[in-house]
Coordinates of C-alpha atoms and ligand atoms in Angstrom, one line a residue:
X24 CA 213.8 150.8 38.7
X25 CA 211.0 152.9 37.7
X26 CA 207.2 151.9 38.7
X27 CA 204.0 153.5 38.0
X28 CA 201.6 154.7 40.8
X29 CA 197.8 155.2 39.5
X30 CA 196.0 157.6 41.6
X31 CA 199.6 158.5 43.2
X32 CA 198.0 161.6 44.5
X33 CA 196.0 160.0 46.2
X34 CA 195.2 158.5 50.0
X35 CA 196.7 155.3 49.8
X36 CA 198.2 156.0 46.8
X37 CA 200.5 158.9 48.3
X38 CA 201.9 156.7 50.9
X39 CA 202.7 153.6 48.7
X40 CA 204.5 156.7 46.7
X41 CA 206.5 157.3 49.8
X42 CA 207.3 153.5 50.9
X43 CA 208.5 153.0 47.1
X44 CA 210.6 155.6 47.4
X45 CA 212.2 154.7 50.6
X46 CA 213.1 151.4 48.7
X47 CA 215.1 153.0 46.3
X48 CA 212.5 153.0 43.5
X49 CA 211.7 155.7 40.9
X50 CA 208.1 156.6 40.6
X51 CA 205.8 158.0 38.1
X52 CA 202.7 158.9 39.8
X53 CA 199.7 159.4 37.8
X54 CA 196.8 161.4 38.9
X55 CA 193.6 163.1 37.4
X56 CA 193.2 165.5 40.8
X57 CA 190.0 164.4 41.0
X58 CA 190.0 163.6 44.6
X59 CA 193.7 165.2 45.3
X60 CA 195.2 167.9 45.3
X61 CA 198.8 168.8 43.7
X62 CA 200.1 169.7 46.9
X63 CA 200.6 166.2 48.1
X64 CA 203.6 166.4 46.1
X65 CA 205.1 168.7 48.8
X66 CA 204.1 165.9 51.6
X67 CA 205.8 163.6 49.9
X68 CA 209.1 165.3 49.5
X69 CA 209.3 166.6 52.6
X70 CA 209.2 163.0 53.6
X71 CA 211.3 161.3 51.3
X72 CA 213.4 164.0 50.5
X73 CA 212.3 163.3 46.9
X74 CA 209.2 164.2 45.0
X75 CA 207.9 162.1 42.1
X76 CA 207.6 162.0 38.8
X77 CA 204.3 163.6 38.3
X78 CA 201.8 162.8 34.9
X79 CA 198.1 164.8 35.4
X80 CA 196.7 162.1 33.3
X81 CA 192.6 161.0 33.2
X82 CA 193.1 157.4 32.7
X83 CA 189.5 157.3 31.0
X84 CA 191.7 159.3 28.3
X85 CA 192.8 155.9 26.0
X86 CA 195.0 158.0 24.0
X87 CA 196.7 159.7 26.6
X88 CA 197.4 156.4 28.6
X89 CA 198.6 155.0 24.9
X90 CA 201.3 158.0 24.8
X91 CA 202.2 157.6 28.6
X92 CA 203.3 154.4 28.0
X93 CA 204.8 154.9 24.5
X94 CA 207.0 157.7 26.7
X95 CA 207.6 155.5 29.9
X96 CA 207.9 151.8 27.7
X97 CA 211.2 150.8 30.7
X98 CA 208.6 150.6 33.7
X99 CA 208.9 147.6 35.7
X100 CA 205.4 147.2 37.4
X101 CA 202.4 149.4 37.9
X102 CA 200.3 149.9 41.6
X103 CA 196.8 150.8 40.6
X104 CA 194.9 152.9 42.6
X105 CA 193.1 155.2 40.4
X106 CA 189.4 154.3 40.9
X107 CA 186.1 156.1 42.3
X108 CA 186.0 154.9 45.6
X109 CA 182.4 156.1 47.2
X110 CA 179.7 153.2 48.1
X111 CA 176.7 155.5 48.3
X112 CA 178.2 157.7 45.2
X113 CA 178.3 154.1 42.9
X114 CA 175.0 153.8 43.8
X115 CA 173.5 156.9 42.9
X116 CA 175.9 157.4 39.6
X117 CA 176.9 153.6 38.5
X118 CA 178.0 154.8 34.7
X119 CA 180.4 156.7 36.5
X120 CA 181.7 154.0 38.3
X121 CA 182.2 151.6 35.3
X122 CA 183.9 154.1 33.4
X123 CA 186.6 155.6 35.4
X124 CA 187.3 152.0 37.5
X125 CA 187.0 149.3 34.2
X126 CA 187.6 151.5 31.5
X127 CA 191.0 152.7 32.9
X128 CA 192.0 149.7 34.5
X129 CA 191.5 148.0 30.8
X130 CA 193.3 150.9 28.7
X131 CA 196.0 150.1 31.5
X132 CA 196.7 146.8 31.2
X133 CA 196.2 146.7 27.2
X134 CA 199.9 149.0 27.3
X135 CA 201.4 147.5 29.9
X136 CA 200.8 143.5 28.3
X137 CA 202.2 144.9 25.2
X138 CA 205.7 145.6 27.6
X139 CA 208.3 143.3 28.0
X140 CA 207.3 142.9 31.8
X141 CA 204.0 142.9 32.9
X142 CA 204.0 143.5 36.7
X143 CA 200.4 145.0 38.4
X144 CA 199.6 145.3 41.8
X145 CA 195.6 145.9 42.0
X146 CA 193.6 148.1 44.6
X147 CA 190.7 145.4 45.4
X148 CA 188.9 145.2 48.6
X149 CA 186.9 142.9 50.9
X150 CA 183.7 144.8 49.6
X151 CA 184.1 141.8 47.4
X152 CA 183.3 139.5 50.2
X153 CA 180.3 140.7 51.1
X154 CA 179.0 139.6 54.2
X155 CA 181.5 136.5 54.9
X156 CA 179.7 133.6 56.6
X157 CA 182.7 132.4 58.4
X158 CA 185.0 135.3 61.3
X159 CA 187.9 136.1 59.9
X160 CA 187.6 136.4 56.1
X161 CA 190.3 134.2 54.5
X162 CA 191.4 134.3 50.7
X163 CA 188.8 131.9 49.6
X164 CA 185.9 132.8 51.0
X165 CA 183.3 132.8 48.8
X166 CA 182.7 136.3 46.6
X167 CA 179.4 137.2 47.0
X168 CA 176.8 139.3 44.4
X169 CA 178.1 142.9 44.8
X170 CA 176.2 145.6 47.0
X171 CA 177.4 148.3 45.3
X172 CA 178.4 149.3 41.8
X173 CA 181.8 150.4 43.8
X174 CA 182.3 146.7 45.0
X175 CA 181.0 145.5 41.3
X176 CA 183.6 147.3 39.8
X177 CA 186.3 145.9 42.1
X178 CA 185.4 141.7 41.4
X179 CA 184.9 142.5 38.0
X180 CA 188.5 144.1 37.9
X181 CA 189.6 140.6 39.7
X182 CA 188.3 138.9 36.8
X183 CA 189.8 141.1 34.2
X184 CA 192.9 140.7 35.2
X185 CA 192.4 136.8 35.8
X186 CA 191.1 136.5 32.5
X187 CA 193.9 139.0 30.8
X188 CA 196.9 136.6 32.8
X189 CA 195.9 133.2 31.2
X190 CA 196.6 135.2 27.2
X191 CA 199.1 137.5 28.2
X192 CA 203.1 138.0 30.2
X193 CA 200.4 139.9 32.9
X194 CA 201.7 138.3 36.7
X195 CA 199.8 140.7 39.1
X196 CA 198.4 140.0 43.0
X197 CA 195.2 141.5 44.1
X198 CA 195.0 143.2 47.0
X199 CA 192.0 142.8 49.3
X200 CA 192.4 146.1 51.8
X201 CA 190.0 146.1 54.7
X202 CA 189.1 149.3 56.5
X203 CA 192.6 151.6 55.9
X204 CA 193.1 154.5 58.1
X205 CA 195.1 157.0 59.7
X206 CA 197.9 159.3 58.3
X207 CA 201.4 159.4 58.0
X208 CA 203.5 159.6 61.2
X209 CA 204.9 162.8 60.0
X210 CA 201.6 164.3 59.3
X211 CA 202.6 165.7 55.8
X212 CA 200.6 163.6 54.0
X213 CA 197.0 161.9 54.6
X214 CA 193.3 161.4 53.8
X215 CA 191.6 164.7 52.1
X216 CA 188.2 163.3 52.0
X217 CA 186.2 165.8 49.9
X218 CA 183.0 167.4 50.8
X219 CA 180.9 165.0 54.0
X220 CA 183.2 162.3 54.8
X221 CA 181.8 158.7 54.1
X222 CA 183.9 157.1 56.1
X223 CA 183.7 156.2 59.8
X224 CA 187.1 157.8 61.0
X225 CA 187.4 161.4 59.1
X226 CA 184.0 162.0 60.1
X227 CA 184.7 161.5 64.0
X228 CA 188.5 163.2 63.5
X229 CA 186.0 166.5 61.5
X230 CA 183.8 166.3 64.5
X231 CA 186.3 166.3 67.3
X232 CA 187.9 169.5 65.2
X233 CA 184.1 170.9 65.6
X234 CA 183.9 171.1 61.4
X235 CA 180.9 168.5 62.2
X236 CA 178.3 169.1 65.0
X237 CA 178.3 165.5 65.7
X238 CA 178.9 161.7 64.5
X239 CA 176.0 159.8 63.9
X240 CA 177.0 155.9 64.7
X241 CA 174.7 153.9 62.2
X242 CA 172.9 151.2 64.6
X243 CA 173.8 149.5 67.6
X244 CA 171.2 146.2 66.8
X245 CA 173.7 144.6 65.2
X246 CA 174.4 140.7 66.6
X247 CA 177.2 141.8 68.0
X248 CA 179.3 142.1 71.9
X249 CA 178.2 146.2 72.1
X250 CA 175.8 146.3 68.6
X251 CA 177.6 148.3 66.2
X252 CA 179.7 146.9 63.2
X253 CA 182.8 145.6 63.4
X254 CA 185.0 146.0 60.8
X255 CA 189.2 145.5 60.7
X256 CA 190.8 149.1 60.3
X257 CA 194.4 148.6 59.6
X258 CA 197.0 151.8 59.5
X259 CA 197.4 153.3 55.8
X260 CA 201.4 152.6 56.4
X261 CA 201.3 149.1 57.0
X262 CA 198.8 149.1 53.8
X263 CA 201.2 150.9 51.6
X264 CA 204.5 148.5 53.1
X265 CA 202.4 145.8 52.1
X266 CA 202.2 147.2 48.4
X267 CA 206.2 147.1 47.6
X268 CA 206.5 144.0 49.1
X269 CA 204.0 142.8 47.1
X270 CA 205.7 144.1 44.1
X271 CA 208.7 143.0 44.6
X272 CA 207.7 139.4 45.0
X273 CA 206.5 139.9 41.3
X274 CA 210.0 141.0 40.1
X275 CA 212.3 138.7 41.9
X276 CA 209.6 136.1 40.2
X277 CA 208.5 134.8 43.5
X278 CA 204.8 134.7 42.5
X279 CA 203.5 131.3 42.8
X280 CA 200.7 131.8 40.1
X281 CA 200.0 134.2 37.5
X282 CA 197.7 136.3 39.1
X283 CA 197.8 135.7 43.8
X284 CA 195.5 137.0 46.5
X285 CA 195.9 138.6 49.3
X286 CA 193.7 140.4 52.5
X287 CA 195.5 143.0 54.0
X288 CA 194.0 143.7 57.3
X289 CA 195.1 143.6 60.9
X290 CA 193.1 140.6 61.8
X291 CA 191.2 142.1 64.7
X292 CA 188.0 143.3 64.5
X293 CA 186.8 146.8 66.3
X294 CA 183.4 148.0 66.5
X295 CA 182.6 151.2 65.8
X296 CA 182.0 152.1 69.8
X297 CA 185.6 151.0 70.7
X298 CA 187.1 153.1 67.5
X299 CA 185.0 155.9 69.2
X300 CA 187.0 155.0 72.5
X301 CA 190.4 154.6 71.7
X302 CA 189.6 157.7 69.7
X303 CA 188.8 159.7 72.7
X304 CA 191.5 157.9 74.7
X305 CA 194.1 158.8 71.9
X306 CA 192.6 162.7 71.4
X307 CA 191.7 163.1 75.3
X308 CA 188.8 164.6 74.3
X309 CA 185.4 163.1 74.2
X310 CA 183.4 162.5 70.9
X311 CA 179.6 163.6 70.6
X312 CA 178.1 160.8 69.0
X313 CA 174.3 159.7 68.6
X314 CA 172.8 156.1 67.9
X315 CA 170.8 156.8 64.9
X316 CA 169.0 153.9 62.6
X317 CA 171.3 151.5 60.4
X318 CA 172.9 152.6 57.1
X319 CA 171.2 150.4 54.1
X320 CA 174.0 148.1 52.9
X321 CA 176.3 147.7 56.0
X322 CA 177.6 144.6 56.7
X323 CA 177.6 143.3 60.6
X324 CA 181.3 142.4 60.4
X325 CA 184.0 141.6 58.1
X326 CA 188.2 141.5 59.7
X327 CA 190.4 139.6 57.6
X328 CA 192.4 136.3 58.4
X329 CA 195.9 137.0 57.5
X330 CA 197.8 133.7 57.4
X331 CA 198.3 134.1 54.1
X332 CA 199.8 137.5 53.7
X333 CA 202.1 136.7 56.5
X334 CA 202.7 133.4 55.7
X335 CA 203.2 133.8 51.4
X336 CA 203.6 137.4 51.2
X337 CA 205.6 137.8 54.7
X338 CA 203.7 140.9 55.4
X339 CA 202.4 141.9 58.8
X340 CA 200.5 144.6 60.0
X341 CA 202.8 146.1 62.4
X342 CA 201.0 149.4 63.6
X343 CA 198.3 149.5 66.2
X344 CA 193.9 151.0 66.0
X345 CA 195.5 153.8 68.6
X346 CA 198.4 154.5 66.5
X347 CA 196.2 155.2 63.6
X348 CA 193.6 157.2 65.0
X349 CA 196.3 159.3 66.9
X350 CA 198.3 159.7 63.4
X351 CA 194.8 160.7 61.8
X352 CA 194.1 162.9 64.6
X353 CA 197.2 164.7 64.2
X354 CA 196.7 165.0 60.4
X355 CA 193.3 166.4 60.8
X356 CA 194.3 169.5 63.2
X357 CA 197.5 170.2 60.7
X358 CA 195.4 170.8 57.8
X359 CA 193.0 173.0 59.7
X360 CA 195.4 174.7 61.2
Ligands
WQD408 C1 182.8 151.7 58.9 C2 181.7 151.5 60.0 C3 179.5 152.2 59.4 C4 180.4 156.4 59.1 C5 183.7 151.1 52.9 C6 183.9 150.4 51.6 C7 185.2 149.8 51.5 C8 186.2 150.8 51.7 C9 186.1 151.5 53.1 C10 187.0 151.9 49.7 C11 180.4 150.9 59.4 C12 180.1 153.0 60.5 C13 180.5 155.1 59.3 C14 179.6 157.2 60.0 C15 179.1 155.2 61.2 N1 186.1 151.8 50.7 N2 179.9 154.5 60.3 N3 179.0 156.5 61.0 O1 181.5 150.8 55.0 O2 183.2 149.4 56.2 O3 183.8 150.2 54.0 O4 184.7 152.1 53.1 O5 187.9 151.3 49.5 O6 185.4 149.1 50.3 O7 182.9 149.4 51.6 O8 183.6 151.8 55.9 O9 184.1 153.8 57.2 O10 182.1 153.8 55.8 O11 182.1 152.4 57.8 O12 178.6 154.6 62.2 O13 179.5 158.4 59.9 O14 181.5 152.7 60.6 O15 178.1 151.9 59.7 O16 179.9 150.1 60.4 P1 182.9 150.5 55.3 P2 183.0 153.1 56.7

């Protein structure tokens, strides 16, 4: 059965490539190389044994998406990644932000309703959340006015996609990912952040490989047990397991409504001090790290409850913070190396 990968290339999107695979399935993954490189291609068949299908397509590109899906018209589903991902960047360049992650995700779905089976998994995130009144997040927790463009973009994809299910043969499930993380086991593929990483766990894996003089941790005056955020970093395998299971409860027509929601986290909550530990417990090396003042938008905490996903989609997180940071880790000093 063949299934479409958006943003295949990509971080997540090159290990849901890889579980996919392992399943048996035949995948077309798209990618613009915007934030990936070709070689990922490599990772991924040295893993599986079996490299993709590979379509250098800009989604933004309405006609090209129309003759992808003119050439590929027996898919069976679609995972969606493809998307600017970059909190600070949506803030600074928001045009850039609705284009590539509505435009896309709306030339996607326009040829993929018009197929005989409309199956769509969807990148969200619990950006959408906001800050969550009530520890840990569940399902229907309230969505709250976006911080970002980035998070904007992501409930109103929710809502497209609501909207496009009540008129259309669209079933889909969103995806709510909390903090994902780490690398493959194998260390042939994993996260190529480009240029200063944004994100809490490149930046201290860069540091501890001396490509950064030193992580800044952003506030420790949060109301929490040691003052820094907590957040609910769950292993980028787990993440991607989570996507064909997901999809294949769409085409064994297990899907209870049209369009079902789901947070994929572990459901425990680490600060960013204890990531910093087990980091340096995982590495054996120690981290230099400063306190510096609070990063505008940060939330003080956010971990998911995941009843649901274990309960409806019979998905658990299965890998452990240490695992992930040690897989990361090894990632980091094979691509320096
Ligand atoms: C985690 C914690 C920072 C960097 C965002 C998006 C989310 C998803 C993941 C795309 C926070 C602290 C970080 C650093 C630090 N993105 N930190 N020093 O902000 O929870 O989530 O990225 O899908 O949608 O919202 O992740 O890794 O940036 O930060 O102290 O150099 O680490 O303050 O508490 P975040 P993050």
């Amino acid at each position: 059965m063949k299934v479409v990968v958006t943003g295949g290339l990509g971080f997540i999107g090159s290990h849901t490539v890889v579980e996919l695979q392992n399943q048996g399935f035949e995948v077309i993954a798209i990618d613009n190389l915007s934030n990936a490189e070709e070689s990922v291609l490599d990772g991924i068949e040295k893993i599986t044994g079996k490299k993709p299908i590979f379509e250098n397509i800009d989604l933004r590109e309405k006609v090209a998406v129309q003759h992808f899906f003119k050439k590929y018209n027996d898919i069976v589903g679609v995972i969606h990644f493809a998307a600017s991902k970059a909190v600070g960047e949506s803030v600074e360049n928001p045009l850039l932000y609705y284009e590539n992650n509505i435009n896309a995700l709306v030339y996607v779905l326009q040829e993929l309703t018009a197929l005989p089976q409309a199956n769509f998994i969807f990148s969200s995130s619990c950006t959408v959340y906001g800050q969550a009144e009530k520890m840990p997040i569940t399902e229907d927790a309230s969505v709250q006015p976006a911080l970002s463009p980035y998070g904007n973009t992501k409930q109103i994809g929710e809502e497209i996609i609501t909207d496009t299910a009540k008129v259309t043969n669209l079933n889909s499930i969103l995806l709510r990912y909390f903090n994902p993380i780490g690398a493959h086991p194998t260390a042939e593929i994993g996260e190529l952040p480009i240029g200063v990483p944004q994100n809490l766990v490149p930046f201290i894996t860069q540091t501890a490989m001396g490509l950064r003089e030193k992580l800044s941790v952003f506030g420790d005056d949060y109301a929490t047990p040691d003052g820094t955020c907590i957040r609910d970093y769950i292993h980028v395998v787990d993440l991607a397991k989570a996507h064909v299971i997901a999809l294949q409860r769409l085409l064994s027509k297990q899907n209870e409504q049209k369009v079902e929601t789901f947070n994929l986290g572990t459901g425990t909550g680490s600060s960013v001090l204890e990531v910093i530990h087990a980091f340096e417990k995982v590495s054996g090396q120690k981290l230099n790290y400063q306190i510096v003042a609070r990063r505008e938008g940060d939330i003080t905490s956010a971990y998911a409850n995941t009843d649901k996903a274990n309960k409806v989609l019979g998905w658990k997180s299965q890998l452990t913070l240490e695992e992930a940071l040690a897989a990361a880790w090894k990632w980091e000093q094979k691509i320096r190396s």
